[in-house]
Amino acid sequence: MKTTIDQLFIGRVRPLLPECEPTGIYKTAVDRPLRLGATGLEGDEQADLRHHGGPWKALHHYPAEHYTVLAQEWPQAADLLAAGVLGENVSTHGLTEHDLCIGDILRMGSARVQVSQPRAPCWKIDRRIKVDGASRFVEAAGVTGWYYAVLTPGELAPGDTIELEERPSPALTLADYWDAVLAHRPDPQVLRRIAAAPGLAPDKAERCRERADWLERNGAAR
């Protein structure tokens, strides 16, 4: 598995209209190398550090081809739906949630990163593209993008290679993860296997364990 970085995006916190809620979703493409540290790219900011940013969401990757899906769903917003609009840092072609697994370790430029979790879409997507229910569609369609934790800091630049180095959980693609956690009553053992996946963000692992416990207490395993 190998592809290249098409574009890199960073942005400062600014108001999101109409409520003027602070957000880091607005990003601008850069054409120079950027330093990637433990909590993200130099020059990039997040407003809500409870739900965005930090070591388990240091870098957001969104496949450029997903914008074709979104434009087909909302033709009235097609002119806006281009790489960078959903707040991603990394844009590529040829790599989607069906190609990557939880815990995958990738060489990206001179850095090493690990797939830590899918992005959980929120209401700010609706505001950004001016479409009610957009975040729900993005989640239901599984076109969410994903986050990386940074294992080895380094530099990234457009045109750099992204290459798979290790795959500790080959049976757990990002798409498989979404299928399980979005199911009405998933198999608790599946949730426990997900929770045990190397590289999965700790809060996501804990949620899977808690849900498995609840389902078993309430008879889902029978």
Tab-separated table of C-alpha atoms in Angstrom:
chain	number	residue	atom	x	y	z
A	1	MET	CA	0.000	0.000	0.000
A	2	LYS	CA	1.516	3.268	-1.157
A	3	THR	CA	0.235	6.691	-2.140
A	4	THR	CA	1.318	10.326	-1.997
A	5	ILE	CA	0.187	13.427	-0.171
A	6	ASP	CA	-1.754	15.576	-2.638
A	7	GLN	CA	-2.240	18.547	-0.312
A	8	LEU	CA	-1.534	19.640	3.259
A	9	PHE	CA	-3.835	21.998	5.158
A	10	ILE	CA	-3.490	24.018	8.336
A	11	GLY	CA	-5.626	26.719	9.924
A	12	ARG	CA	-6.052	29.065	12.866
A	13	VAL	CA	-9.108	29.185	15.111
A	14	ARG	CA	-11.823	31.493	13.800
A	15	PRO	CA	-15.591	32.008	14.289
A	16	LEU	CA	-18.011	29.602	12.630
A	17	LEU	CA	-21.109	31.430	11.435
A	18	PRO	CA	-23.881	32.019	12.278
A	19	GLU	CA	-23.349	31.312	16.005
A	20	CYS	CA	-19.694	32.477	15.886
A	21	GLU	CA	-18.602	29.331	17.726
A	22	PRO	CA	-14.775	29.127	17.591
A	23	THR	CA	-13.535	26.406	15.254
A	24	GLY	CA	-10.431	25.090	13.577
A	25	ILE	CA	-12.344	23.619	10.628
A	26	TYR	CA	-11.218	26.376	8.246
A	27	LYS	CA	-7.954	25.254	6.645
A	28	THR	CA	-5.649	26.662	3.977
A	29	ALA	CA	-3.420	24.622	1.670
A	30	VAL	CA	0.333	25.028	2.105
A	31	ASP	CA	3.010	24.161	-0.440
A	32	ARG	CA	6.014	23.930	1.869
A	33	PRO	CA	7.274	21.282	4.304
A	34	LEU	CA	5.645	21.365	7.737
A	35	ARG	CA	6.908	19.938	10.999
A	36	LEU	CA	4.690	17.232	12.464
A	37	GLY	CA	4.962	16.942	16.232
A	38	ALA	CA	3.206	14.872	18.863
A	39	THR	CA	0.035	17.006	18.755
A	40	GLY	CA	-0.085	18.058	15.115
A	41	LEU	CA	1.315	20.163	12.310
A	42	GLU	CA	3.079	23.427	12.978
A	43	GLY	CA	0.708	26.339	12.459
A	44	ASP	CA	-2.452	24.272	12.897
A	45	GLU	CA	-4.949	24.997	15.668
A	46	GLN	CA	-8.056	23.402	17.192
A	47	ALA	CA	-10.697	25.267	19.169
A	48	ASP	CA	-12.342	22.462	21.154
A	49	LEU	CA	-9.462	20.483	22.619
A	50	ARG	CA	-11.881	18.120	24.351
A	51	HIS	CA	-13.040	16.706	21.022
A	52	HIS	CA	-10.287	17.708	18.582
A	53	GLY	CA	-6.519	17.643	18.562
A	54	GLY	CA	-4.226	16.093	21.133
A	55	PRO	CA	-1.909	13.102	20.774
A	56	TRP	CA	-4.607	10.669	19.572
A	57	LYS	CA	-5.978	13.117	16.992
A	58	ALA	CA	-2.756	14.783	15.952
A	59	LEU	CA	-3.376	14.583	12.205
A	60	HIS	CA	-6.644	14.360	10.284
A	61	HIS	CA	-6.641	12.548	6.926
A	62	TYR	CA	-9.586	12.802	4.530
A	63	PRO	CA	-9.750	11.098	1.114
A	64	ALA	CA	-10.267	13.604	-1.690
A	65	GLU	CA	-12.526	11.174	-3.580
A	66	HIS	CA	-15.118	11.383	-0.805
A	67	TYR	CA	-15.988	14.892	-1.965
A	68	THR	CA	-17.471	13.389	-5.123
A	69	VAL	CA	-19.833	11.353	-2.915
A	70	LEU	CA	-20.789	14.450	-0.939
A	71	ALA	CA	-21.325	16.570	-4.051
A	72	GLN	CA	-23.633	13.918	-5.497
A	73	GLU	CA	-25.638	13.942	-2.268
A	74	TRP	CA	-25.800	17.766	-2.056
A	75	PRO	CA	-25.413	19.277	-5.534
A	76	GLN	CA	-26.403	22.657	-4.115
A	77	ALA	CA	-23.109	22.660	-2.172
A	78	ALA	CA	-20.942	21.137	-4.922
A	79	ASP	CA	-18.945	24.334	-5.521
A	80	LEU	CA	-17.841	24.335	-1.879
A	81	LEU	CA	-17.065	20.636	-1.577
A	82	ALA	CA	-13.343	20.454	-2.285
A	83	ALA	CA	-10.308	19.193	-0.416
A	84	GLY	CA	-9.743	20.983	2.877
A	85	VAL	CA	-13.346	22.024	3.486
A	86	LEU	CA	-14.006	19.456	6.219
A	87	GLY	CA	-10.960	20.536	8.190
A	88	GLU	CA	-8.539	17.800	7.179
A	89	ASN	CA	-4.770	18.193	7.317
A	90	VAL	CA	-3.887	15.517	4.739
A	91	SER	CA	-5.618	14.976	1.389
A	92	THR	CA	-4.928	12.007	-0.887
A	93	HIS	CA	-6.426	9.864	-3.609
A	94	GLY	CA	-6.485	6.070	-3.554
A	95	LEU	CA	-6.702	5.483	0.178
A	96	THR	CA	-10.022	5.116	2.018
A	97	GLU	CA	-11.518	3.611	5.162
A	98	HIS	CA	-11.653	0.251	3.357
A	99	ASP	CA	-7.883	0.264	2.782
A	100	LEU	CA	-6.596	1.157	6.250
A	101	CYS	CA	-6.888	-0.734	9.525
A	102	ILE	CA	-6.955	0.455	13.109
A	103	GLY	CA	-3.362	0.484	14.351
A	104	ASP	CA	-1.725	0.651	10.912
A	105	ILE	CA	1.707	2.259	11.134
A	106	LEU	CA	2.595	4.412	8.151
A	107	ARG	CA	5.693	6.223	6.988
A	108	MET	CA	4.551	9.692	5.927
A	109	GLY	CA	7.316	11.966	4.719
A	110	SER	CA	10.002	11.633	7.399
A	111	ALA	CA	7.430	10.951	10.145
A	112	ARG	CA	5.832	7.718	11.362
A	113	VAL	CA	2.166	7.783	12.287
A	114	GLN	CA	-0.430	5.276	13.501
A	115	VAL	CA	-4.123	5.083	12.629
A	116	SER	CA	-5.838	5.721	15.970
A	117	GLN	CA	-9.542	6.156	15.167
A	118	PRO	CA	-12.067	7.312	12.579
A	119	ARG	CA	-13.252	10.874	12.733
A	120	ALA	CA	-16.567	11.249	14.543
A	121	PRO	CA	-18.456	13.882	12.509
A	122	CYS	CA	-20.070	16.731	14.431
A	123	TRP	CA	-22.536	19.550	13.784
A	124	LYS	CA	-19.770	21.887	12.614
A	125	ILE	CA	-19.737	20.052	9.282
A	126	ASP	CA	-23.388	21.084	8.800
A	127	ARG	CA	-22.511	24.722	9.439
A	128	ARG	CA	-19.377	24.661	7.310
A	129	ILE	CA	-21.103	23.442	4.155
A	130	LYS	CA	-24.536	24.874	5.031
A	131	VAL	CA	-26.358	21.524	4.829
A	132	ASP	CA	-28.523	20.305	7.711
A	133	GLY	CA	-27.864	16.673	8.546
A	134	ALA	CA	-24.540	16.568	6.722
A	135	SER	CA	-22.666	15.124	9.679
A	136	ARG	CA	-25.208	12.301	10.029
A	137	PHE	CA	-24.824	11.404	6.365
A	138	VAL	CA	-21.012	11.461	6.550
A	139	GLU	CA	-21.126	9.008	9.460
A	140	ALA	CA	-23.815	6.740	7.974
A	141	ALA	CA	-22.022	6.579	4.616
A	142	GLY	CA	-18.703	5.827	6.311
A	143	VAL	CA	-16.905	8.719	4.592
A	144	THR	CA	-15.530	10.199	7.783
A	145	GLY	CA	-11.786	10.204	7.343
A	146	TRP	CA	-9.537	9.274	10.247
A	147	TYR	CA	-6.936	10.433	12.735
A	148	TYR	CA	-3.321	9.529	13.358
A	149	ALA	CA	-1.197	9.460	16.475
A	150	VAL	CA	2.401	10.485	15.850
A	151	LEU	CA	4.991	7.820	16.678
A	152	THR	CA	8.022	9.588	15.234
A	153	PRO	CA	7.930	13.351	14.583
A	154	GLY	CA	9.179	14.558	11.230
A	155	GLU	CA	8.386	16.724	8.235
A	156	LEU	CA	5.552	16.422	5.708
A	157	ALA	CA	5.201	18.103	2.339
A	158	PRO	CA	2.854	17.782	-0.629
A	159	GLY	CA	4.176	15.031	-2.884
A	160	ASP	CA	5.651	13.012	-0.025
A	161	THR	CA	5.057	9.283	-0.034
A	162	ILE	CA	2.705	7.527	2.396
A	163	GLU	CA	3.644	3.869	2.819
A	164	LEU	CA	2.411	1.099	5.099
A	165	GLU	CA	5.073	-0.254	7.500
A	166	GLU	CA	3.110	-2.431	9.938
A	167	ARG	CA	-0.434	-3.818	10.198
A	168	PRO	CA	-1.128	-5.317	13.650
A	169	SER	CA	-4.895	-5.776	13.049
A	170	PRO	CA	-5.434	-6.831	9.424
A	171	ALA	CA	-9.043	-7.902	10.090
A	172	LEU	CA	-10.112	-4.503	11.444
A	173	THR	CA	-10.415	-1.882	8.739
A	174	LEU	CA	-11.803	1.533	9.589
A	175	ALA	CA	-14.921	0.504	7.677
A	176	ASP	CA	-15.229	-2.629	9.849
A	177	TYR	CA	-14.908	-0.487	12.958
A	178	TRP	CA	-17.799	1.741	11.853
A	179	ASP	CA	-19.960	-1.255	10.935
A	180	ALA	CA	-19.545	-2.611	14.456
A	181	VAL	CA	-19.905	0.538	16.545
A	182	LEU	CA	-22.869	1.857	14.553
A	183	ALA	CA	-24.772	-1.430	14.712
A	184	HIS	CA	-27.919	-1.369	16.843
A	185	ARG	CA	-26.862	-4.380	18.941
A	186	PRO	CA	-23.384	-5.501	17.940
A	187	ASP	CA	-21.798	-8.712	19.156
A	188	PRO	CA	-20.082	-7.874	22.470
A	189	GLN	CA	-17.145	-10.083	21.553
A	190	VAL	CA	-16.592	-8.068	18.397
A	191	LEU	CA	-16.526	-4.914	20.502
A	192	ARG	CA	-13.996	-6.514	22.852
A	193	ARG	CA	-11.753	-7.461	19.931
A	194	ILE	CA	-11.932	-3.880	18.698
A	195	ALA	CA	-11.117	-2.556	22.176
A	196	ALA	CA	-8.018	-4.763	22.283
A	197	ALA	CA	-6.676	-3.553	18.921
A	198	PRO	CA	-3.157	-2.104	19.236
A	199	GLY	CA	-3.097	1.600	18.495
A	200	LEU	CA	-6.791	2.293	19.060
A	201	ALA	CA	-7.318	5.531	20.999
A	202	PRO	CA	-7.894	4.704	24.688
A	203	ASP	CA	-11.227	6.520	24.941
A	204	LYS	CA	-12.595	4.568	21.971
A	205	ALA	CA	-11.366	1.297	23.474
A	206	GLU	CA	-13.040	2.137	26.780
A	207	ARG	CA	-16.345	2.942	25.060
A	208	CYS	CA	-16.269	-0.411	23.264
A	209	ARG	CA	-15.619	-2.265	26.525
A	210	GLU	CA	-18.378	-0.364	28.324
A	211	ARG	CA	-20.857	-1.077	25.556
A	212	ALA	CA	-19.886	-4.762	25.490
A	213	ASP	CA	-20.463	-4.923	29.255
A	214	TRP	CA	-23.888	-3.292	28.897
A	215	LEU	CA	-24.938	-5.598	26.053
A	216	GLU	CA	-23.891	-8.692	27.993
A	217	ARG	CA	-25.759	-7.536	31.105
A	218	ASN	CA	-28.839	-6.962	28.990
A	219	GLY	CA	-28.794	-10.267	27.183
A	220	ALA	CA	-27.352	-9.285	23.809
A	221	ALA	CA	-25.017	-12.283	23.883
A	222	ARG	CA	-27.906	-14.756	24.072
